[in-house]
């Protein structure tokens, strides 16, 4: 992955400060935060916490599972999994600003002992083979041109029979997309594949797909409902630059069918 491109897309230098201000504006005491207090502003993907909770239900994680959140952003999925499932989670992201913000939030909600945050490239993971039982990949591959390498790395660090949990945006019907989008301010930063192409790459990397569902319609409906609400202090707009335009363009892409939302579960071949 091109670290300079990713840095330019996601780093603002203001993530921690803006999230802290949002929490205070919402009347929350930073010395007594609970993990659920962060639910509105930490899941940087379509459908937010709804999608995360559905994916966790699908994967059926136990407290004994070692989990990797590959492309973790500010750590929302890692915290949700650690808190709900009681397991140990490793969170990896290429953006150091997001990693630093994730570590801070982990400390605020008392999950820093369960979550290890590493700044690293998801296409070159710094872990030994067969380290994890579950890998989460949510809204990451749109920034990755070499998807074969991405999923081969996920397969390498999974034990045989381990699970890859997928929540991603793919290309849909032909047509020009409106930018900016949450993962790309312009087309040169976006690497979309069709759902069929994405599934084929995952299978060729050593996975058997057990669940593959197109959730574009409910995703578009929920995004439209969320956009119709007045913005409160807590939300992705607290740290995502130009979020209103990005969310509107994403919703339009889903509603028009030019983008598709895919939920999947794949198992690492033995």
PDB file of C-alpha atoms in Angstrom:
ATOM      1  CA  UNK A   1       0.000   0.000   0.000  1.00  0.00           C
ATOM      2  CA  UNK A   2       1.141   3.579  -0.640  1.00  0.00           C
ATOM      3  CA  UNK A   3       1.564   5.061   2.836  1.00  0.00           C
ATOM      4  CA  UNK A   4       1.782   8.623   1.519  1.00  0.00           C
ATOM      5  CA  UNK A   5      -1.537   8.256  -0.287  1.00  0.00           C
ATOM      6  CA  UNK A   6      -3.219   6.735   2.788  1.00  0.00           C
ATOM      7  CA  UNK A   7      -1.770   9.455   5.016  1.00  0.00           C
ATOM      8  CA  UNK A   8      -3.104  12.148   2.701  1.00  0.00           C
ATOM      9  CA  UNK A   9      -6.553  10.520   2.619  1.00  0.00           C
ATOM     10  CA  UNK A  10      -7.063   9.995   6.351  1.00  0.00           C
ATOM     11  CA  UNK A  11      -4.690  12.114   8.431  1.00  0.00           C
ATOM     12  CA  UNK A  12      -5.805  15.557   9.552  1.00  0.00           C
ATOM     13  CA  UNK A  13      -3.723  15.958  12.703  1.00  0.00           C
ATOM     14  CA  UNK A  14      -6.951  16.688  14.591  1.00  0.00           C
ATOM     15  CA  UNK A  15      -8.564  13.286  15.201  1.00  0.00           C
ATOM     16  CA  UNK A  16      -7.922  13.033  18.942  1.00  0.00           C
ATOM     17  CA  UNK A  17      -8.625  16.689  19.654  1.00  0.00           C
ATOM     18  CA  UNK A  18     -11.867  16.704  17.697  1.00  0.00           C
ATOM     19  CA  UNK A  19     -13.123  13.447  19.218  1.00  0.00           C
ATOM     20  CA  UNK A  20     -12.311  14.724  22.693  1.00  0.00           C
ATOM     21  CA  UNK A  21     -14.236  17.927  22.027  1.00  0.00           C
ATOM     22  CA  UNK A  22     -17.193  15.951  20.661  1.00  0.00           C
ATOM     23  CA  UNK A  23     -17.334  13.772  23.766  1.00  0.00           C
ATOM     24  CA  UNK A  24     -17.242  16.806  26.035  1.00  0.00           C
ATOM     25  CA  UNK A  25     -19.899  18.581  23.950  1.00  0.00           C
ATOM     26  CA  UNK A  26     -22.123  15.515  24.364  1.00  0.00           C
ATOM     27  CA  UNK A  27     -21.858  15.910  28.137  1.00  0.00           C
ATOM     28  CA  UNK A  28     -19.692  12.845  28.723  1.00  0.00           C
ATOM     29  CA  UNK A  29     -17.104  12.625  31.508  1.00  0.00           C
ATOM     30  CA  UNK A  30     -13.825  11.454  29.995  1.00  0.00           C
ATOM     31  CA  UNK A  31     -12.772  10.011  33.354  1.00  0.00           C
ATOM     32  CA  UNK A  32     -15.809   7.715  33.458  1.00  0.00           C
ATOM     33  CA  UNK A  33     -16.392   6.622  29.864  1.00  0.00           C
ATOM     34  CA  UNK A  34     -17.914   3.268  28.968  1.00  0.00           C
ATOM     35  CA  UNK A  35     -17.210   1.487  25.664  1.00  0.00           C
ATOM     36  CA  UNK A  36     -20.830   2.014  24.573  1.00  0.00           C
ATOM     37  CA  UNK A  37     -20.394   5.794  24.893  1.00  0.00           C
ATOM     38  CA  UNK A  38     -18.222   5.720  21.761  1.00  0.00           C
ATOM     39  CA  UNK A  39     -20.635   3.777  19.555  1.00  0.00           C
ATOM     40  CA  UNK A  40     -21.777   6.742  17.463  1.00  0.00           C
ATOM     41  CA  UNK A  41     -18.342   7.939  16.386  1.00  0.00           C
ATOM     42  CA  UNK A  42     -15.938   5.041  16.063  1.00  0.00           C
ATOM     43  CA  UNK A  43     -17.178   2.725  13.269  1.00  0.00           C
ATOM     44  CA  UNK A  44     -15.850   4.316  10.069  1.00  0.00           C
ATOM     45  CA  UNK A  45     -17.790   2.171   7.594  1.00  0.00           C
ATOM     46  CA  UNK A  46     -21.230   1.948   6.010  1.00  0.00           C
ATOM     47  CA  UNK A  47     -24.038   1.329   8.549  1.00  0.00           C
ATOM     48  CA  UNK A  48     -21.608   1.935  11.420  1.00  0.00           C
ATOM     49  CA  UNK A  49     -22.275  -0.027  14.602  1.00  0.00           C
ATOM     50  CA  UNK A  50     -25.190  -1.880  12.982  1.00  0.00           C
ATOM     51  CA  UNK A  51     -22.813  -3.489  10.481  1.00  0.00           C
ATOM     52  CA  UNK A  52     -20.220  -4.266  13.157  1.00  0.00           C
ATOM     53  CA  UNK A  53     -22.696  -6.006  15.446  1.00  0.00           C
ATOM     54  CA  UNK A  54     -24.153  -8.040  12.551  1.00  0.00           C
ATOM     55  CA  UNK A  55     -20.693  -9.174  11.496  1.00  0.00           C
ATOM     56  CA  UNK A  56     -19.725 -10.155  15.044  1.00  0.00           C
ATOM     57  CA  UNK A  57     -22.923 -12.208  15.314  1.00  0.00           C
ATOM     58  CA  UNK A  58     -22.097 -13.920  12.023  1.00  0.00           C
ATOM     59  CA  UNK A  59     -18.555 -14.861  13.089  1.00  0.00           C
ATOM     60  CA  UNK A  60     -19.584 -16.212  16.535  1.00  0.00           C
ATOM     61  CA  UNK A  61     -16.451 -15.172  18.440  1.00  0.00           C
ATOM     62  CA  UNK A  62     -15.576 -16.791  21.762  1.00  0.00           C
ATOM     63  CA  UNK A  63     -13.447 -15.415  24.597  1.00  0.00           C
ATOM     64  CA  UNK A  64     -10.660 -17.828  23.556  1.00  0.00           C
ATOM     65  CA  UNK A  65     -10.347 -16.443  20.027  1.00  0.00           C
ATOM     66  CA  UNK A  66      -7.347 -14.340  19.045  1.00  0.00           C
ATOM     67  CA  UNK A  67      -8.766 -11.626  16.771  1.00  0.00           C
ATOM     68  CA  UNK A  68      -7.088  -9.294  14.275  1.00  0.00           C
ATOM     69  CA  UNK A  69      -8.849  -6.131  13.112  1.00  0.00           C
ATOM     70  CA  UNK A  70      -6.945  -5.485   9.880  1.00  0.00           C
ATOM     71  CA  UNK A  71      -7.452  -1.843   8.911  1.00  0.00           C
ATOM     72  CA  UNK A  72      -8.860  -0.745  12.244  1.00  0.00           C
ATOM     73  CA  UNK A  73      -9.235   3.028  11.866  1.00  0.00           C
ATOM     74  CA  UNK A  74      -9.688   4.556  15.325  1.00  0.00           C
ATOM     75  CA  UNK A  75     -10.447   1.119  16.756  1.00  0.00           C
ATOM     76  CA  UNK A  76     -14.214   0.854  16.943  1.00  0.00           C
ATOM     77  CA  UNK A  77     -14.478  -2.774  15.872  1.00  0.00           C
ATOM     78  CA  UNK A  78     -11.580  -3.822  18.107  1.00  0.00           C
ATOM     79  CA  UNK A  79     -13.187  -2.219  21.161  1.00  0.00           C
ATOM     80  CA  UNK A  80     -16.627  -3.630  20.376  1.00  0.00           C
ATOM     81  CA  UNK A  81     -15.250  -7.155  19.961  1.00  0.00           C
ATOM     82  CA  UNK A  82     -13.037  -6.970  23.045  1.00  0.00           C
ATOM     83  CA  UNK A  83     -15.840  -5.618  25.222  1.00  0.00           C
ATOM     84  CA  UNK A  84     -18.642  -7.852  23.951  1.00  0.00           C
ATOM     85  CA  UNK A  85     -16.730 -11.108  23.454  1.00  0.00           C
ATOM     86  CA  UNK A  86     -14.119 -10.801  26.195  1.00  0.00           C
ATOM     87  CA  UNK A  87     -11.283 -11.812  23.877  1.00  0.00           C
ATOM     88  CA  UNK A  88      -7.891 -10.368  23.017  1.00  0.00           C
ATOM     89  CA  UNK A  89      -7.770  -8.194  19.899  1.00  0.00           C
ATOM     90  CA  UNK A  90      -4.894  -6.873  17.812  1.00  0.00           C
ATOM     91  CA  UNK A  91      -5.707  -3.755  15.790  1.00  0.00           C
ATOM     92  CA  UNK A  92      -3.628  -2.773  12.753  1.00  0.00           C
ATOM     93  CA  UNK A  93      -3.848   0.413  10.717  1.00  0.00           C
ATOM     94  CA  UNK A  94      -1.457   2.178   8.361  1.00  0.00           C
ATOM     95  CA  UNK A  95      -2.384   5.661   9.610  1.00  0.00           C
ATOM     96  CA  UNK A  96      -0.340   6.446  12.721  1.00  0.00           C
ATOM     97  CA  UNK A  97      -2.734   9.222  13.727  1.00  0.00           C
ATOM     98  CA  UNK A  98      -5.575   6.701  13.859  1.00  0.00           C
ATOM     99  CA  UNK A  99      -3.411   4.270  15.845  1.00  0.00           C
ATOM    100  CA  UNK A 100      -2.545   6.924  18.414  1.00  0.00           C
ATOM    101  CA  UNK A 101      -6.209   7.931  18.696  1.00  0.00           C
ATOM    102  CA  UNK A 102      -7.229   4.276  19.094  1.00  0.00           C
ATOM    103  CA  UNK A 103      -4.733   3.747  21.931  1.00  0.00           C
ATOM    104  CA  UNK A 104      -6.050   6.831  23.709  1.00  0.00           C
ATOM    105  CA  UNK A 105      -9.676   5.725  23.358  1.00  0.00           C
ATOM    106  CA  UNK A 106      -8.781   2.216  24.532  1.00  0.00           C
ATOM    107  CA  UNK A 107      -7.313   3.700  27.713  1.00  0.00           C
ATOM    108  CA  UNK A 108     -10.336   5.949  28.267  1.00  0.00           C
ATOM    109  CA  UNK A 109     -12.730   2.980  28.290  1.00  0.00           C
ATOM    110  CA  UNK A 110     -10.438   0.566  30.133  1.00  0.00           C
ATOM    111  CA  UNK A 111      -9.748  -1.818  27.245  1.00  0.00           C
ATOM    112  CA  UNK A 112      -6.064  -1.110  26.706  1.00  0.00           C
ATOM    113  CA  UNK A 113      -5.063  -4.403  28.361  1.00  0.00           C
ATOM    114  CA  UNK A 114      -7.189  -6.400  25.897  1.00  0.00           C
ATOM    115  CA  UNK A 115      -6.259  -4.538  22.708  1.00  0.00           C
ATOM    116  CA  UNK A 116      -2.822  -4.232  21.128  1.00  0.00           C
ATOM    117  CA  UNK A 117      -2.610  -1.493  18.475  1.00  0.00           C
ATOM    118  CA  UNK A 118       0.077  -1.743  15.787  1.00  0.00           C
ATOM    119  CA  UNK A 119       0.853   0.650  12.967  1.00  0.00           C
ATOM    120  CA  UNK A 120       1.380  -1.629   9.967  1.00  0.00           C
ATOM    121  CA  UNK A 121       0.450  -2.409   6.371  1.00  0.00           C
ATOM    122  CA  UNK A 122      -2.356  -4.960   5.934  1.00  0.00           C
ATOM    123  CA  UNK A 123      -0.603  -6.279   2.827  1.00  0.00           C
ATOM    124  CA  UNK A 124       2.583  -7.008   4.855  1.00  0.00           C
ATOM    125  CA  UNK A 125       1.406  -7.971   8.331  1.00  0.00           C
ATOM    126  CA  UNK A 126       4.110  -8.138  11.056  1.00  0.00           C
ATOM    127  CA  UNK A 127       2.860 -11.416  12.541  1.00  0.00           C
ATOM    128  CA  UNK A 128       3.887 -15.056  12.339  1.00  0.00           C
ATOM    129  CA  UNK A 129       1.896 -17.602  10.379  1.00  0.00           C
ATOM    130  CA  UNK A 130      -1.225 -18.999  12.051  1.00  0.00           C
ATOM    131  CA  UNK A 131      -1.375 -16.343  14.797  1.00  0.00           C
ATOM    132  CA  UNK A 132      -5.108 -15.544  14.759  1.00  0.00           C
ATOM    133  CA  UNK A 133      -8.419 -17.374  14.702  1.00  0.00           C
ATOM    134  CA  UNK A 134     -10.442 -14.448  13.308  1.00  0.00           C
ATOM    135  CA  UNK A 135      -9.557 -11.575  10.956  1.00  0.00           C
ATOM    136  CA  UNK A 136     -11.919  -8.649  10.441  1.00  0.00           C
ATOM    137  CA  UNK A 137     -11.677  -6.703   7.178  1.00  0.00           C
ATOM    138  CA  UNK A 138     -14.172  -3.854   6.977  1.00  0.00           C
ATOM    139  CA  UNK A 139     -13.983  -1.194   4.272  1.00  0.00           C
ATOM    140  CA  UNK A 140     -10.260  -1.671   3.683  1.00  0.00           C
ATOM    141  CA  UNK A 141      -9.793  -3.256   0.253  1.00  0.00           C
ATOM    142  CA  UNK A 142     -11.151  -0.206  -1.591  1.00  0.00           C
ATOM    143  CA  UNK A 143      -7.782   1.443  -0.864  1.00  0.00           C
ATOM    144  CA  UNK A 144      -5.747  -1.637  -1.860  1.00  0.00           C
ATOM    145  CA  UNK A 145      -4.840  -2.229  -5.496  1.00  0.00           C
ATOM    146  CA  UNK A 146      -3.137  -5.586  -4.818  1.00  0.00           C
ATOM    147  CA  UNK A 147      -6.073  -7.502  -3.376  1.00  0.00           C
ATOM    148  CA  UNK A 148      -4.387 -10.862  -3.895  1.00  0.00           C
ATOM    149  CA  UNK A 149      -1.613  -9.837  -1.535  1.00  0.00           C
ATOM    150  CA  UNK A 150      -4.136  -8.449   0.963  1.00  0.00           C
ATOM    151  CA  UNK A 151      -6.077 -11.695   1.278  1.00  0.00           C
ATOM    152  CA  UNK A 152      -3.017 -13.941   1.103  1.00  0.00           C
ATOM    153  CA  UNK A 153      -1.696 -12.098   4.135  1.00  0.00           C
ATOM    154  CA  UNK A 154      -5.011 -12.583   5.929  1.00  0.00           C
ATOM    155  CA  UNK A 155      -4.848 -16.302   5.117  1.00  0.00           C
ATOM    156  CA  UNK A 156      -1.207 -16.552   6.240  1.00  0.00           C
ATOM    157  CA  UNK A 157      -1.852 -15.187   9.732  1.00  0.00           C
ATOM    158  CA  UNK A 158      -4.995 -17.303  10.247  1.00  0.00           C
ATOM    159  CA  UNK A 159      -4.926 -20.815  11.658  1.00  0.00           C
ATOM    160  CA  UNK A 160      -6.423 -23.516   9.420  1.00  0.00           C
ATOM    161  CA  UNK A 161     -10.168 -23.209   9.812  1.00  0.00           C
ATOM    162  CA  UNK A 162      -9.859 -19.594  10.957  1.00  0.00           C
ATOM    163  CA  UNK A 163     -12.492 -17.082   9.838  1.00  0.00           C
ATOM    164  CA  UNK A 164     -12.252 -13.979   7.684  1.00  0.00           C
ATOM    165  CA  UNK A 165     -15.118 -11.544   8.359  1.00  0.00           C
ATOM    166  CA  UNK A 166     -15.826  -9.172   5.484  1.00  0.00           C
ATOM    167  CA  UNK A 167     -17.894  -5.994   5.211  1.00  0.00           C
ATOM    168  CA  UNK A 168     -17.009  -4.127   2.066  1.00  0.00           C
ATOM    169  CA  UNK A 169     -18.017  -1.846  -0.749  1.00  0.00           C
ATOM    170  CA  UNK A 170     -17.679  -3.119  -4.321  1.00  0.00           C
ATOM    171  CA  UNK A 171     -18.322  -1.735  -7.786  1.00  0.00           C
ATOM    172  CA  UNK A 172     -21.868  -2.113  -9.046  1.00  0.00           C
ATOM    173  CA  UNK A 173     -23.592  -0.936 -12.193  1.00  0.00           C
ATOM    174  CA  UNK A 174     -21.456   1.049 -14.647  1.00  0.00           C
ATOM    175  CA  UNK A 175     -21.452   4.789 -14.112  1.00  0.00           C
ATOM    176  CA  UNK A 176     -19.344   7.627 -12.806  1.00  0.00           C
ATOM    177  CA  UNK A 177     -19.108   7.941  -9.030  1.00  0.00           C
ATOM    178  CA  UNK A 178     -19.307  11.266  -7.246  1.00  0.00           C
ATOM    179  CA  UNK A 179     -16.316  12.233  -5.115  1.00  0.00           C
ATOM    180  CA  UNK A 180     -15.232  12.627  -2.388  1.00  0.00           C
ATOM    181  CA  UNK A 181     -16.097   9.230  -0.935  1.00  0.00           C
ATOM    182  CA  UNK A 182     -15.158   8.036   2.573  1.00  0.00           C
ATOM    183  CA  UNK A 183     -12.149   6.089   1.267  1.00  0.00           C
ATOM    184  CA  UNK A 184     -11.111   8.327  -1.631  1.00  0.00           C
ATOM    185  CA  UNK A 185     -11.179  12.037  -2.360  1.00  0.00           C
ATOM    186  CA  UNK A 186     -10.687  11.235  -6.050  1.00  0.00           C
ATOM    187  CA  UNK A 187     -10.787   8.235  -8.403  1.00  0.00           C
ATOM    188  CA  UNK A 188      -7.014   7.777  -8.330  1.00  0.00           C
ATOM    189  CA  UNK A 189      -7.265   6.653  -4.672  1.00  0.00           C
ATOM    190  CA  UNK A 190     -10.112   4.193  -5.206  1.00  0.00           C
ATOM    191  CA  UNK A 191      -9.521   0.557  -6.172  1.00  0.00           C
ATOM    192  CA  UNK A 192     -12.976  -0.968  -6.478  1.00  0.00           C
ATOM    193  CA  UNK A 193     -13.605  -4.473  -7.752  1.00  0.00           C
ATOM    194  CA  UNK A 194     -16.953  -6.041  -8.509  1.00  0.00           C
ATOM    195  CA  UNK A 195     -18.456  -8.395  -5.932  1.00  0.00           C
ATOM    196  CA  UNK A 196     -17.693 -11.356  -8.163  1.00  0.00           C
ATOM    197  CA  UNK A 197     -14.090 -10.296  -8.663  1.00  0.00           C
ATOM    198  CA  UNK A 198     -13.632  -9.760  -4.943  1.00  0.00           C
ATOM    199  CA  UNK A 199     -15.029 -13.178  -4.073  1.00  0.00           C
ATOM    200  CA  UNK A 200     -12.799 -14.835  -6.664  1.00  0.00           C
ATOM    201  CA  UNK A 201      -9.680 -13.198  -5.214  1.00  0.00           C
ATOM    202  CA  UNK A 202     -10.618 -14.263  -1.685  1.00  0.00           C
ATOM    203  CA  UNK A 203     -11.190 -17.853  -2.779  1.00  0.00           C
ATOM    204  CA  UNK A 204      -7.922 -17.939  -4.739  1.00  0.00           C
ATOM    205  CA  UNK A 205      -6.061 -16.776  -1.614  1.00  0.00           C
ATOM    206  CA  UNK A 206      -6.971 -19.988   0.206  1.00  0.00           C
ATOM    207  CA  UNK A 207     -10.454 -19.381   1.595  1.00  0.00           C
ATOM    208  CA  UNK A 208     -13.781 -21.134   1.291  1.00  0.00           C
ATOM    209  CA  UNK A 209     -16.637 -18.630   1.269  1.00  0.00           C
ATOM    210  CA  UNK A 210     -19.381 -19.758   3.660  1.00  0.00           C
ATOM    211  CA  UNK A 211     -21.582 -16.651   3.580  1.00  0.00           C
ATOM    212  CA  UNK A 212     -21.863 -13.963   0.885  1.00  0.00           C
ATOM    213  CA  UNK A 213     -24.752 -11.528   1.024  1.00  0.00           C
ATOM    214  CA  UNK A 214     -25.515  -8.337  -0.849  1.00  0.00           C
ATOM    215  CA  UNK A 215     -26.886  -5.844   1.688  1.00  0.00           C
ATOM    216  CA  UNK A 216     -26.950  -2.825  -0.606  1.00  0.00           C
ATOM    217  CA  UNK A 217     -30.647  -2.049  -0.172  1.00  0.00           C
ATOM    218  CA  UNK A 218     -30.704  -2.019   3.655  1.00  0.00           C
ATOM    219  CA  UNK A 219     -27.377  -0.192   3.694  1.00  0.00           C
ATOM    220  CA  UNK A 220     -28.714   2.542   1.403  1.00  0.00           C
ATOM    221  CA  UNK A 221     -31.953   2.832   3.400  1.00  0.00           C
ATOM    222  CA  UNK A 222     -30.129   3.149   6.701  1.00  0.00           C
ATOM    223  CA  UNK A 223     -27.652   5.660   5.312  1.00  0.00           C
ATOM    224  CA  UNK A 224     -30.516   7.751   3.914  1.00  0.00           C
ATOM    225  CA  UNK A 225     -32.244   7.676   7.307  1.00  0.00           C
ATOM    226  CA  UNK A 226     -29.065   8.704   9.111  1.00  0.00           C
ATOM    227  CA  UNK A 227     -28.411  11.559   6.694  1.00  0.00           C
ATOM    228  CA  UNK A 228     -31.934  12.897   7.266  1.00  0.00           C
ATOM    229  CA  UNK A 229     -31.300  13.353  10.987  1.00  0.00           C
ATOM    230  CA  UNK A 230     -29.833  16.540  12.445  1.00  0.00           C
ATOM    231  CA  UNK A 231     -26.166  16.072  13.258  1.00  0.00           C
ATOM    232  CA  UNK A 232     -25.384  15.801  16.961  1.00  0.00           C
ATOM    233  CA  UNK A 233     -21.976  16.237  18.593  1.00  0.00           C
ATOM    234  CA  UNK A 234     -21.170  12.520  18.312  1.00  0.00           C
ATOM    235  CA  UNK A 235     -20.626  11.085  14.869  1.00  0.00           C
ATOM    236  CA  UNK A 236     -17.983  10.377  12.265  1.00  0.00           C
ATOM    237  CA  UNK A 237     -18.075  14.038  11.298  1.00  0.00           C
ATOM    238  CA  UNK A 238     -16.146  14.650  14.529  1.00  0.00           C
ATOM    239  CA  UNK A 239     -12.904  13.391  12.980  1.00  0.00           C
ATOM    240  CA  UNK A 240     -13.524  12.589   9.287  1.00  0.00           C
ATOM    241  CA  UNK A 241     -12.762  15.577   7.066  1.00  0.00           C
ATOM    242  CA  UNK A 242     -15.662  16.668   4.822  1.00  0.00           C
ATOM    243  CA  UNK A 243     -17.752  13.784   6.128  1.00  0.00           C
ATOM    244  CA  UNK A 244     -21.148  15.149   5.062  1.00  0.00           C
ATOM    245  CA  UNK A 245     -20.173  15.197   1.378  1.00  0.00           C
ATOM    246  CA  UNK A 246     -18.474  11.800   1.595  1.00  0.00           C
ATOM    247  CA  UNK A 247     -21.493  10.189   3.261  1.00  0.00           C
ATOM    248  CA  UNK A 248     -23.905  11.767   0.787  1.00  0.00           C
ATOM    249  CA  UNK A 249     -21.895  10.522  -2.210  1.00  0.00           C
ATOM    250  CA  UNK A 250     -21.605   7.040  -0.702  1.00  0.00           C
ATOM    251  CA  UNK A 251     -25.359   6.923  -0.097  1.00  0.00           C
ATOM    252  CA  UNK A 252     -26.069   8.075  -3.638  1.00  0.00           C
ATOM    253  CA  UNK A 253     -23.736   5.421  -5.013  1.00  0.00           C
ATOM    254  CA  UNK A 254     -25.506   2.700  -3.033  1.00  0.00           C
ATOM    255  CA  UNK A 255     -28.985   3.966  -3.881  1.00  0.00           C
ATOM    256  CA  UNK A 256     -28.166   4.076  -7.599  1.00  0.00           C
ATOM    257  CA  UNK A 257     -26.585   0.625  -7.611  1.00  0.00           C
ATOM    258  CA  UNK A 258     -23.221   1.944  -8.766  1.00  0.00           C
ATOM    259  CA  UNK A 259     -21.850   0.729  -5.429  1.00  0.00           C
ATOM    260  CA  UNK A 260     -22.731  -2.517  -3.661  1.00  0.00           C
ATOM    261  CA  UNK A 261     -22.403  -3.443   0.033  1.00  0.00           C
ATOM    262  CA  UNK A 262     -21.230  -7.013   0.677  1.00  0.00           C
ATOM    263  CA  UNK A 263     -21.173  -8.976   3.931  1.00  0.00           C
ATOM    264  CA  UNK A 264     -19.145 -12.168   3.900  1.00  0.00           C
ATOM    265  CA  UNK A 265     -17.597 -14.932   5.975  1.00  0.00           C
ATOM    266  CA  UNK A 266     -14.788 -17.083   4.611  1.00  0.00           C
ATOM    267  CA  UNK A 267     -12.895 -19.938   6.251  1.00  0.00           C
ATOM    268  CA  UNK A 268      -9.181 -20.575   5.829  1.00  0.00           C
ATOM    269  CA  UNK A 269      -8.518 -23.851   4.072  1.00  0.00           C
ATOM    270  CA  UNK A 270      -6.696 -26.502   6.095  1.00  0.00           C
TER     271      UNK A 270
END
